[in-house]
Amino acid sequence: VTPSSPGALGRHLALIGFMGAGKTTIGREVARLTERPFVDLDEEIARRHGPIPQIFAAHGEPAFRRLESEELARALALPAPTVVALGGGAPVAAGNRRLLASHDAFVVWVDVDAREAWERTRGGGRPLAADHDAFHRLYEERRPLYAEAAQARVADVAGVLLAALAIIVERGASTRLEELLPGEDRGTPDVALIADEHVLGLHPPALARRLAETHPVPAGERAKTADVVESLWRALRLGRDGHVVALGGGSTTDVAGFVAATYLRGVEWVAVPTTLVGQVDAAIGGKTGIDLPEGKNLVGAFHLPALVAVDPDLLATLSPEERRQGMAEVVKTGLLAGEPLWELDDLELVRRAAAFKAAVVLGDPHEEGRRAILNLGHTFAHALETASGYAVRHGDAVALGLLAALRLSGQPTDVVEEVLRPEPIRVDRERAWSALGRDKKAAGGRTRVVLLPEPGRPEYGVELPDTEVRAALDALIAD
Ligand SMILES: NC(=O)c1ccc[n+]([C@@H]2O[C@H](COP(=O)([O-])OP(=O)(O)OC[C@H]3O[C@@H](n4cnc5c(N)ncnc54)[C@H](O)[C@@H]3O)[C@@H](O)[C@H]2O)c1
């Protein structure tokens, strides 16, 4: 893991694990969500050389293993970062493990319970899933090999996506920070903690011997100023191989990430988000920055955290008002993913919403294309926030913006109404319209927005006539 490319960013993503773990199904879905090519080694072998049981029967296992190594080398030689699902036995060969390492593939172990693997594979004609006892022996034999070859062990699609962007979602993660931190514990403290002063009192992080310096910053948005950045630059004592750890909501991770991006021309950083907005959105994807008097988020940098440690337990102290801001992003994400994420418990809700954002970021890290879908409803939200002089909160504005985006898409708005209960707000209509104009990237009386023609199928850069967009905006404003 290097500061510039945590996880599988820009690298092949290789899935290993026992037969029946679901590597093919999971790999195909991960590839779809991250817009990467997908190669399933067993499928490739069957396509080129015929059914695998026949290869085993006619030429024996060693011949099959040779073909497997050839296909692995072919897949890893592909120029674009690819999702590669390996057969259960592929990582057993030291040569294959060397191939994975020499191509700098990010290797994820898709783990499965032995009984479940047997239930899924028995009777399916797989040569190595014919005998119950032999199957279980093989299962135990291979586990240490998988553990050695993989950088992460997961169980499902969300698990792969999170690992691929160096995100851990785990209850109690903030109490295990010392062991989760990247880099070695060299016995000398190498962590500078930058923390929301309010959160620091509520949830002092467990950094123990790694902690060298602590820098409280003002709670919330007041931290995102050039003054705070300058005082942090001047106060930091960290060397180039040290780490910044950011503890707080999106405001804190934005400013601390920006300081990490710029201090000594960039040091590694770890985000420990403590709000729902932070856990499902702000701490994920490497956008960092501060506000200027002229506007929000006008100065910043892309700088992906080497680790995002998400502890849903920290949300227990969040006010209902702050939670609502985060739920707006959860509803947005659920609509984009086509799944009712808002119905899940906190751990699963955060895990799945964070994984969806991770997938989009992996597919488009620098926001050159599809990452724009994350702006569903945001064109309207920004206009309302600006027109209100930021009196309306971002999440509340996003809830209204989602109404507009769904109406323009011809989709029902009941989920947004029921979960977020948005109320039209009182702002100057002309001011809101001109603020939206500043947001739009179009000429000739047309505005570009993100639409959702059906749940799970967003379209970005859709041009609509100004009259339609204006009507949708007006419907969000109270008289
Ligand atoms: N970089 C990105 O991709 C991105 C994405 C979305 C939002 N953002 C930014 O995030 C910021 C908003 O962040 P936010 O909504 O997370 O809020 P925030 O960081 O502004 O914090 C809001 C309030 O919640 C308090 N708080 C934080 N964690 C708490 C906890 N666990 N218990 C009790 N109180 C707690 C804070 O002290 C503060 O008073 C905005 O500046 C926005 O621009 C960035």
Coordinates of C-alpha atoms and ligand atoms in Angstrom, one line a residue:
V1 CA 0.0 0.0 0.0
T2 CA 1.5 3.3 -1.1
P3 CA 0.1 6.8 -0.3
S4 CA -0.9 7.3 -4.0
S5 CA -2.7 4.0 -4.5
P6 CA -4.3 2.3 -1.6
G7 CA -6.0 -1.1 -2.1
A8 CA -6.8 -2.1 -5.7
L9 CA -6.8 1.3 -7.2
G10 CA -5.0 1.1 -10.6
R11 CA -4.1 -2.5 -9.9
H12 CA -5.7 -5.9 -10.8
L13 CA -8.1 -7.2 -8.2
A14 CA -7.6 -11.0 -7.7
L15 CA -10.2 -13.1 -5.9
I16 CA -9.0 -16.3 -4.3
G17 CA -10.7 -18.8 -2.1
F18 CA -12.1 -22.3 -1.8
M19 CA -14.5 -23.8 -4.4
G20 CA -18.0 -22.8 -3.6
A21 CA -17.0 -19.5 -2.1
G22 CA -18.8 -17.6 -4.8
K23 CA -15.7 -16.0 -6.5
T24 CA -17.3 -16.1 -10.0
T25 CA -20.6 -14.5 -8.9
I26 CA -19.0 -12.0 -6.6
G27 CA -16.2 -11.2 -9.1
R28 CA -18.7 -10.5 -11.9
E29 CA -20.7 -8.2 -9.7
V30 CA -17.6 -6.4 -8.5
A31 CA -16.5 -5.9 -12.1
R32 CA -19.9 -4.5 -13.1
L33 CA -20.0 -2.1 -10.2
T34 CA -16.4 -0.9 -10.7
E35 CA -16.7 -0.9 -14.5
R36 CA -13.7 -3.2 -14.9
P37 CA -13.2 -6.2 -17.2
F38 CA -13.8 -9.6 -15.5
V39 CA -11.9 -12.8 -16.1
D40 CA -12.8 -16.1 -14.5
L41 CA -9.9 -18.4 -15.0
D42 CA -12.0 -21.6 -14.9
E43 CA -14.4 -20.2 -17.5
E44 CA -11.4 -19.1 -19.7
I45 CA -9.9 -22.6 -19.5
A46 CA -13.2 -24.3 -20.4
R47 CA -13.7 -21.9 -23.3
R48 CA -10.3 -22.6 -24.8
H49 CA -9.7 -26.2 -23.9
G50 CA -13.1 -27.8 -23.1
P51 CA -14.9 -28.8 -19.9
I52 CA -12.6 -29.0 -16.9
P53 CA -13.8 -32.5 -15.7
Q54 CA -12.7 -33.8 -19.2
I55 CA -9.3 -32.1 -18.9
F56 CA -8.8 -33.8 -15.5
A57 CA -10.0 -37.2 -16.9
A58 CA -8.0 -37.1 -20.1
H59 CA -4.8 -35.4 -19.0
G60 CA -4.7 -35.3 -15.2
E61 CA -4.5 -32.5 -12.6
P62 CA -1.0 -31.4 -13.5
A63 CA -2.0 -30.6 -17.1
F64 CA -5.0 -28.6 -15.8
R65 CA -2.7 -26.7 -13.4
R66 CA -0.4 -25.8 -16.3
L67 CA -3.3 -24.4 -18.3
E68 CA -4.4 -22.5 -15.1
S69 CA -1.0 -20.8 -14.8
E70 CA -1.1 -19.8 -18.5
E71 CA -4.5 -18.2 -18.1
L72 CA -3.5 -16.4 -15.0
A73 CA -0.4 -15.0 -16.7
R74 CA -2.6 -13.9 -19.7
A75 CA -5.2 -12.2 -17.4
L76 CA -2.5 -10.4 -15.4
A77 CA -0.9 -9.1 -18.6
L78 CA -4.1 -7.2 -19.5
P79 CA -3.3 -3.5 -19.5
A80 CA -6.5 -2.3 -17.8
P81 CA -7.1 -3.0 -14.1
T82 CA -9.1 -6.2 -14.1
V83 CA -11.1 -8.3 -11.7
V84 CA -9.7 -11.9 -11.9
A85 CA -11.4 -14.8 -10.2
L86 CA -9.0 -17.7 -9.6
G87 CA -9.9 -21.3 -9.2
G88 CA -9.7 -22.7 -5.7
G89 CA -6.4 -24.5 -6.3
A90 CA -4.6 -21.8 -8.3
P91 CA -2.9 -20.1 -5.3
V92 CA -1.4 -23.4 -4.2
A93 CA 1.3 -23.2 -6.9
A94 CA 4.1 -21.0 -5.7
G95 CA 4.6 -19.9 -9.3
N96 CA 1.0 -18.5 -9.3
R97 CA 1.5 -16.7 -6.0
R98 CA 4.7 -15.2 -7.5
L99 CA 2.8 -14.1 -10.6
L100 CA 0.3 -12.3 -8.4
A101 CA 3.0 -10.6 -6.5
S102 CA 5.1 -9.6 -9.5
H103 CA 2.0 -8.0 -11.2
D104 CA 1.3 -6.2 -7.9
A105 CA -2.2 -7.6 -7.9
F106 CA -4.4 -6.8 -4.9
V107 CA -5.4 -10.2 -3.6
V108 CA -8.7 -10.7 -1.7
W109 CA -9.6 -14.0 -0.1
V110 CA -13.3 -14.8 -0.5
D111 CA -13.9 -17.0 2.5
V112 CA -16.7 -19.5 3.0
D113 CA -17.7 -21.9 5.7
A114 CA -16.7 -25.5 4.9
R115 CA -20.2 -27.0 5.3
E116 CA -21.7 -24.3 3.0
A117 CA -19.0 -24.8 0.4
W118 CA -19.7 -28.5 0.4
E119 CA -23.5 -27.9 0.1
R120 CA -22.9 -25.6 -2.9
T121 CA -20.5 -27.8 -4.8
R122 CA -21.5 -31.5 -4.1
G123 CA -22.9 -33.3 -7.0
G124 CA -21.9 -30.5 -9.4
G125 CA -19.3 -32.6 -11.2
R126 CA -16.3 -30.8 -9.9
P127 CA -13.4 -33.2 -9.8
L128 CA -12.3 -32.2 -6.3
A129 CA -15.8 -32.0 -4.8
A130 CA -16.6 -35.7 -5.2
D131 CA -15.6 -37.1 -1.8
H132 CA -16.8 -35.4 1.5
D133 CA -13.8 -36.2 3.6
A134 CA -11.2 -35.4 0.9
F135 CA -13.1 -32.1 0.3
H136 CA -12.8 -31.1 4.0
R137 CA -9.1 -32.1 4.2
L138 CA -8.4 -30.0 1.2
Y139 CA -10.4 -27.1 2.7
E140 CA -8.2 -27.1 5.9
E141 CA -5.0 -27.6 3.9
R142 CA -5.6 -24.6 1.7
R143 CA -6.6 -22.0 4.4
P144 CA -3.0 -21.1 5.4
L145 CA -2.1 -20.6 1.7
Y146 CA -5.0 -18.3 1.1
A147 CA -4.2 -16.4 4.3
E148 CA -0.6 -16.0 3.1
A149 CA -1.4 -14.9 -0.4
A150 CA -4.2 -12.4 0.4
Q151 CA -4.2 -8.8 1.7
A152 CA -7.8 -9.1 3.0
R153 CA -10.4 -11.8 3.9
V154 CA -14.0 -11.1 3.1
A155 CA -17.3 -12.8 2.6
D156 CA -19.4 -10.9 0.0
V157 CA -19.4 -8.2 -2.7
A158 CA -19.5 -5.3 -0.2
G159 CA -16.5 -6.9 1.6
V160 CA -14.5 -7.1 -1.7
L161 CA -15.3 -3.4 -2.6
L162 CA -14.4 -2.1 0.9
A163 CA -11.1 -4.0 1.0
A164 CA -10.3 -2.8 -2.5
L165 CA -10.4 0.8 -1.3
A166 CA -8.7 0.1 2.0
I167 CA -11.9 0.6 4.1
I168 CA -12.7 -1.4 7.2
V169 CA -16.2 -1.3 8.5
E170 CA -16.4 -3.0 11.9
R171 CA -18.1 -2.4 15.2
G172 CA -15.4 -1.3 17.7
A173 CA -12.8 -0.5 14.9
S174 CA -11.9 2.8 16.7
T175 CA -10.9 0.9 19.8
R176 CA -8.4 -1.2 17.7
L177 CA -6.8 1.6 15.8
E178 CA -3.3 0.9 17.0
E179 CA -3.3 -2.5 15.4
L180 CA -5.2 -1.4 12.3
L181 CA -2.9 1.4 11.4
P182 CA -0.8 0.9 8.3
G183 CA 3.0 0.9 8.6
E184 CA 4.9 -0.9 11.2
D185 CA 5.0 0.0 14.9
R186 CA 8.6 0.9 15.0
G187 CA 8.5 1.7 18.7
T188 CA 8.6 5.4 18.1
P189 CA 5.3 7.4 17.9
D190 CA 4.5 8.3 14.3
V191 CA 0.9 9.5 14.4
A192 CA -0.4 13.0 14.4
L193 CA -4.0 13.0 15.4
I194 CA -6.2 15.8 14.0
A195 CA -9.5 15.7 15.8
D196 CA -12.8 17.5 16.0
E197 CA -12.5 19.0 19.5
H198 CA -16.1 17.9 20.4
V199 CA -15.6 14.3 19.2
L200 CA -12.2 14.1 20.9
G201 CA -13.9 14.5 24.3
L202 CA -16.6 11.9 23.4
H203 CA -14.5 9.2 21.7
P204 CA -10.7 9.5 22.4
P205 CA -9.2 7.1 19.9
A206 CA -7.1 4.1 20.9
L207 CA -3.7 5.0 19.4
A208 CA -1.6 4.3 22.5
R209 CA 2.1 4.0 21.7
R210 CA 1.7 5.2 18.1
L211 CA 0.4 8.7 19.1
A212 CA 3.0 11.5 18.9
E213 CA 0.9 14.7 18.7
T214 CA -2.7 15.7 19.1
H215 CA -4.2 18.7 17.3
P216 CA -7.9 19.5 18.1
V217 CA -9.7 21.5 15.5
P218 CA -13.0 23.4 15.9
A219 CA -16.1 21.2 15.7
G220 CA -17.8 20.9 12.4
E221 CA -17.5 23.2 9.3
R222 CA -15.6 25.9 11.2
A223 CA -12.5 23.7 10.8
K224 CA -12.5 24.0 7.1
T225 CA -10.6 27.3 6.8
A226 CA -7.2 28.4 5.5
D227 CA -6.4 29.6 9.0
V228 CA -6.9 26.2 10.5
V229 CA -4.8 24.7 7.7
E230 CA -2.0 27.1 8.2
S231 CA -1.9 26.5 12.0
L232 CA -1.8 22.8 11.4
W233 CA 1.0 23.0 8.9
R234 CA 3.0 25.0 11.4
A235 CA 2.2 22.9 14.4
L236 CA 2.8 19.4 12.9
R237 CA 6.1 17.8 13.9
L238 CA 5.5 14.6 11.8
G239 CA 8.2 13.2 9.5
R240 CA 7.6 12.1 5.9
D241 CA 6.9 8.5 6.9
G242 CA 4.5 9.4 9.7
H243 CA 0.7 9.3 9.5
V244 CA -2.1 11.8 10.0
V245 CA -5.1 10.3 11.7
A246 CA -8.3 12.3 11.2
L247 CA -11.1 11.8 13.8
G248 CA -14.4 13.5 13.2
G249 CA -17.1 14.2 10.6
G250 CA -16.7 15.2 7.0
S251 CA -15.5 18.6 8.0
T252 CA -12.5 17.2 10.0
T253 CA -11.6 14.5 7.4
D254 CA -11.8 17.2 4.7
V255 CA -9.4 19.5 6.4
A256 CA -7.1 16.9 7.9
G257 CA -6.9 15.1 4.5
F258 CA -6.0 18.3 2.8
V259 CA -3.3 19.0 5.3
A260 CA -2.0 15.4 4.8
A261 CA -2.1 16.0 1.0
T262 CA 0.1 19.2 1.3
Y263 CA 2.2 18.9 4.4
L264 CA 5.8 17.9 3.3
R265 CA 4.2 17.5 -0.2
G266 CA 2.0 14.7 1.1
V267 CA 2.0 12.2 4.0
E268 CA -0.1 9.1 4.5
W269 CA -3.4 9.6 6.3
V270 CA -6.1 7.5 8.0
A271 CA -9.7 8.6 8.3
V272 CA -11.8 7.7 11.3
P273 CA -15.2 9.1 10.4
T274 CA -17.6 9.7 13.3
T275 CA -20.7 11.0 11.5
L276 CA -23.1 9.1 9.2
V277 CA -22.2 11.5 6.4
G278 CA -18.5 10.8 7.1
Q279 CA -18.9 7.0 7.2
V280 CA -20.9 6.6 4.0
D281 CA -19.6 9.5 2.0
A282 CA -17.1 12.2 3.1
A283 CA -14.3 10.0 4.3
I284 CA -14.4 7.8 1.2
G285 CA -12.9 8.6 -2.2
G286 CA -10.0 10.9 -1.4
K287 CA -11.6 14.3 -2.0
T288 CA -10.2 16.7 0.6
G289 CA -10.5 20.4 0.9
I290 CA -11.5 23.6 2.7
D291 CA -13.9 26.5 2.2
L292 CA -13.1 30.1 1.2
P293 CA -15.2 33.2 2.0
E294 CA -16.2 33.0 -1.7
G295 CA -17.7 29.5 -1.5
K296 CA -17.6 26.0 -0.1
N297 CA -14.9 23.4 -1.0
L298 CA -13.1 25.8 -3.4
V299 CA -9.6 24.6 -2.5
G300 CA -8.6 21.0 -2.2
A301 CA -6.8 18.0 -3.5
F302 CA -7.4 14.3 -4.3
H303 CA -5.5 12.3 -1.6
L304 CA -6.9 8.9 -0.8
P305 CA -6.5 7.7 2.8
A306 CA -4.3 4.7 3.3
L307 CA -7.1 3.4 5.5
V308 CA -10.6 4.4 6.4
A309 CA -11.5 2.8 9.8
V310 CA -15.3 3.0 10.1
D311 CA -16.8 2.2 13.5
P312 CA -20.6 2.4 13.4
D313 CA -20.7 2.3 17.2
L314 CA -19.4 5.9 17.2
L315 CA -22.8 7.0 15.7
A316 CA -24.5 6.4 19.1
T317 CA -23.7 9.9 20.3
L318 CA -24.8 11.6 17.1
S319 CA -27.7 14.0 17.3
P320 CA -30.9 13.1 15.4
E321 CA -30.3 16.3 13.3
E322 CA -26.8 15.1 12.2
R323 CA -28.1 11.6 11.6
R324 CA -30.8 13.0 9.3
Q325 CA -28.0 14.7 7.2
G326 CA -26.4 11.3 6.7
M327 CA -29.7 9.5 5.9
A328 CA -30.1 11.8 2.9
E329 CA -26.9 10.4 1.5
V330 CA -28.0 6.8 2.4
V331 CA -31.3 7.2 0.6
K332 CA -29.4 8.7 -2.4
T333 CA -27.0 5.7 -2.4
G334 CA -29.8 3.2 -2.1
L335 CA -31.6 4.8 -5.0
L336 CA -28.4 4.7 -7.1
A337 CA -27.8 1.1 -6.1
G338 CA -31.4 0.0 -6.5
E339 CA -31.5 -1.4 -3.0
P340 CA -33.4 -0.2 0.1
L341 CA -30.3 0.4 2.2
W342 CA -32.2 2.8 4.5
E343 CA -34.0 -0.3 5.9
L344 CA -30.9 -1.9 7.2
D345 CA -29.4 -1.8 10.7
D346 CA -26.5 0.7 11.2
L347 CA -23.7 -1.7 10.7
E348 CA -25.1 -3.2 7.4
L349 CA -26.4 0.2 6.2
V350 CA -23.0 1.8 6.6
R351 CA -21.2 -1.2 5.2
R352 CA -23.3 -1.4 2.0
A353 CA -23.5 2.4 1.4
A354 CA -19.8 2.8 1.9
A355 CA -19.1 -0.2 -0.4
F356 CA -21.3 1.4 -3.2
K357 CA -19.4 4.6 -3.0
A358 CA -16.1 2.7 -3.0
A359 CA -17.2 0.9 -6.2
V360 CA -17.9 4.2 -8.0
V361 CA -14.6 5.7 -6.8
L362 CA -12.6 2.6 -7.9
G363 CA -14.2 2.9 -11.4
D364 CA -13.6 6.7 -11.7
P365 CA -11.1 7.9 -9.0
H366 CA -10.7 11.4 -10.3
E367 CA -14.3 12.2 -11.2
E368 CA -13.8 12.1 -15.0
G369 CA -17.0 10.3 -15.8
R370 CA -19.4 8.0 -13.9
R371 CA -18.5 9.3 -10.4
A372 CA -20.9 12.2 -11.4
I373 CA -23.8 9.9 -10.5
L374 CA -23.0 10.6 -6.8
N375 CA -24.4 14.0 -7.5
L376 CA -27.9 12.8 -7.8
G377 CA -30.1 15.6 -6.4
H378 CA -27.0 17.7 -5.7
T379 CA -27.4 20.3 -8.4
F380 CA -30.7 21.4 -6.7
A381 CA -29.3 21.0 -3.2
H382 CA -26.3 23.3 -3.9
A383 CA -28.6 25.9 -5.4
L384 CA -30.8 25.8 -2.3
E385 CA -27.9 25.9 0.1
T386 CA -26.3 28.8 -1.7
A387 CA -29.6 30.8 -1.9
S388 CA -30.2 30.2 1.8
G389 CA -26.7 31.5 2.7
Y390 CA -26.0 28.0 4.0
A391 CA -28.8 28.3 6.6
V392 CA -30.3 25.1 5.2
R393 CA -28.2 22.0 6.0
H394 CA -26.6 20.0 3.2
G395 CA -28.5 16.8 3.9
D396 CA -31.9 18.6 4.1
A397 CA -31.1 20.3 0.8
V398 CA -30.1 16.9 -0.7
A399 CA -33.5 15.4 0.4
L400 CA -35.2 18.2 -1.5
G401 CA -32.9 17.8 -4.5
L402 CA -33.7 14.1 -4.6
L403 CA -37.4 14.9 -4.9
A404 CA -36.6 17.1 -7.9
A405 CA -34.3 14.5 -9.6
L406 CA -36.9 11.8 -9.1
R407 CA -39.8 13.9 -10.4
L408 CA -37.7 14.9 -13.5
S409 CA -37.0 11.1 -14.0
G410 CA -40.7 10.2 -13.8
Q411 CA -40.1 8.1 -10.7
P412 CA -42.1 7.9 -7.5
T413 CA -40.9 10.0 -4.5
D414 CA -42.5 8.1 -1.7
V415 CA -39.2 6.7 -0.2
V416 CA -37.7 10.2 0.0
E417 CA -40.9 11.5 1.5
E418 CA -41.2 8.7 4.1
V419 CA -37.6 8.4 5.2
L420 CA -36.4 12.0 5.0
R421 CA -39.7 14.0 5.2
P422 CA -38.3 17.0 3.3
E423 CA -40.2 20.3 3.7
P424 CA -40.1 23.0 1.0
I425 CA -37.9 25.9 2.2
R426 CA -38.2 29.6 2.0
V427 CA -35.4 31.1 -0.2
D428 CA -35.4 33.7 -2.9
R429 CA -36.4 31.9 -6.1
E430 CA -34.2 34.1 -8.4
R431 CA -31.2 33.7 -6.2
A432 CA -31.7 29.9 -6.2
W433 CA -32.0 29.8 -10.0
S434 CA -28.9 31.8 -10.5
A435 CA -27.0 29.6 -8.0
L436 CA -28.1 26.6 -10.0
G437 CA -26.9 28.3 -13.2
R438 CA -23.5 28.6 -11.6
D439 CA -23.6 24.9 -11.0
K440 CA -24.7 23.8 -14.5
K441 CA -22.1 22.8 -17.1
A442 CA -24.1 23.6 -20.2
A443 CA -24.8 26.3 -22.7
G444 CA -27.8 27.1 -24.9
G445 CA -30.6 27.1 -22.3
R446 CA -30.0 23.5 -21.2
T447 CA -28.9 22.2 -17.9
R448 CA -27.1 18.9 -17.2
V449 CA -28.4 16.8 -14.3
V450 CA -28.2 13.2 -13.0
L451 CA -31.4 11.3 -13.5
L452 CA -32.7 8.0 -12.3
P453 CA -34.9 6.5 -15.1
E454 CA -35.2 3.4 -12.9
P455 CA -33.8 2.5 -9.5
G456 CA -30.2 1.2 -9.8
R457 CA -29.8 2.7 -13.3
P458 CA -28.6 6.3 -13.0
E459 CA -27.7 8.5 -16.0
Y460 CA -25.4 11.5 -15.7
G461 CA -24.9 14.5 -17.9
V462 CA -28.5 14.4 -19.1
E463 CA -29.4 17.7 -20.8
L464 CA -32.8 19.1 -19.9
P465 CA -34.5 22.3 -21.0
D466 CA -34.1 25.1 -18.5
T467 CA -37.8 25.5 -18.2
E468 CA -38.2 22.0 -16.8
V469 CA -35.3 22.3 -14.5
R470 CA -36.6 25.7 -13.2
A471 CA -40.0 24.2 -12.6
A472 CA -38.5 21.4 -10.6
L473 CA -36.5 23.8 -8.5
D474 CA -39.5 26.1 -7.9
A475 CA -41.5 23.2 -6.5
L476 CA -38.9 22.8 -3.7
I477 CA -39.3 26.4 -2.6
A478 CA -42.1 27.6 -0.2
D479 CA -43.9 30.9 -0.8
Ligands
LIG1 N1 -14.8 14.9 0.7 C1 -16.0 14.5 0.4 O1 -16.1 13.7 -0.6 C2 -17.2 15.0 1.1 C3 -18.5 14.4 0.9 C4 -19.6 14.8 1.6 C5 -19.4 15.9 2.5 N2 -18.2 16.5 2.7 C6 -18.0 17.6 3.6 O2 -18.4 17.1 4.9 C7 -18.8 18.2 5.7 C8 -19.9 17.8 6.6 O3 -19.5 16.8 7.4 P1 -20.5 16.1 8.4 O4 -21.9 16.1 8.0 O5 -19.9 14.7 8.7 O6 -20.4 16.9 9.8 P2 -19.3 17.8 10.5 O7 -18.0 17.1 10.4 O8 -19.4 19.2 10.1 O9 -19.8 17.6 12.0 C9 -21.1 18.0 12.4 C10 -21.2 18.1 13.9 O10 -21.3 16.7 14.4 C11 -20.4 16.6 15.6 N3 -20.0 15.2 15.6 C12 -19.2 14.5 14.8 N4 -19.2 13.2 15.2 C13 -20.0 13.1 16.3 C14 -20.3 12.0 17.1 N5 -19.9 10.7 16.8 N6 -21.1 12.2 18.1 C15 -21.6 13.5 18.4 N7 -21.3 14.5 17.6 C16 -20.5 14.4 16.6 C17 -19.3 17.6 15.3 O11 -18.6 18.0 16.4 C18 -20.1 18.7 14.6 O12 -20.6 19.6 15.6 C19 -19.0 19.4 4.8 O13 -18.0 20.3 4.9 C20 -19.0 18.7 3.4 O14 -18.5 19.6 2.4 C21 -17.1 16.0 2.0

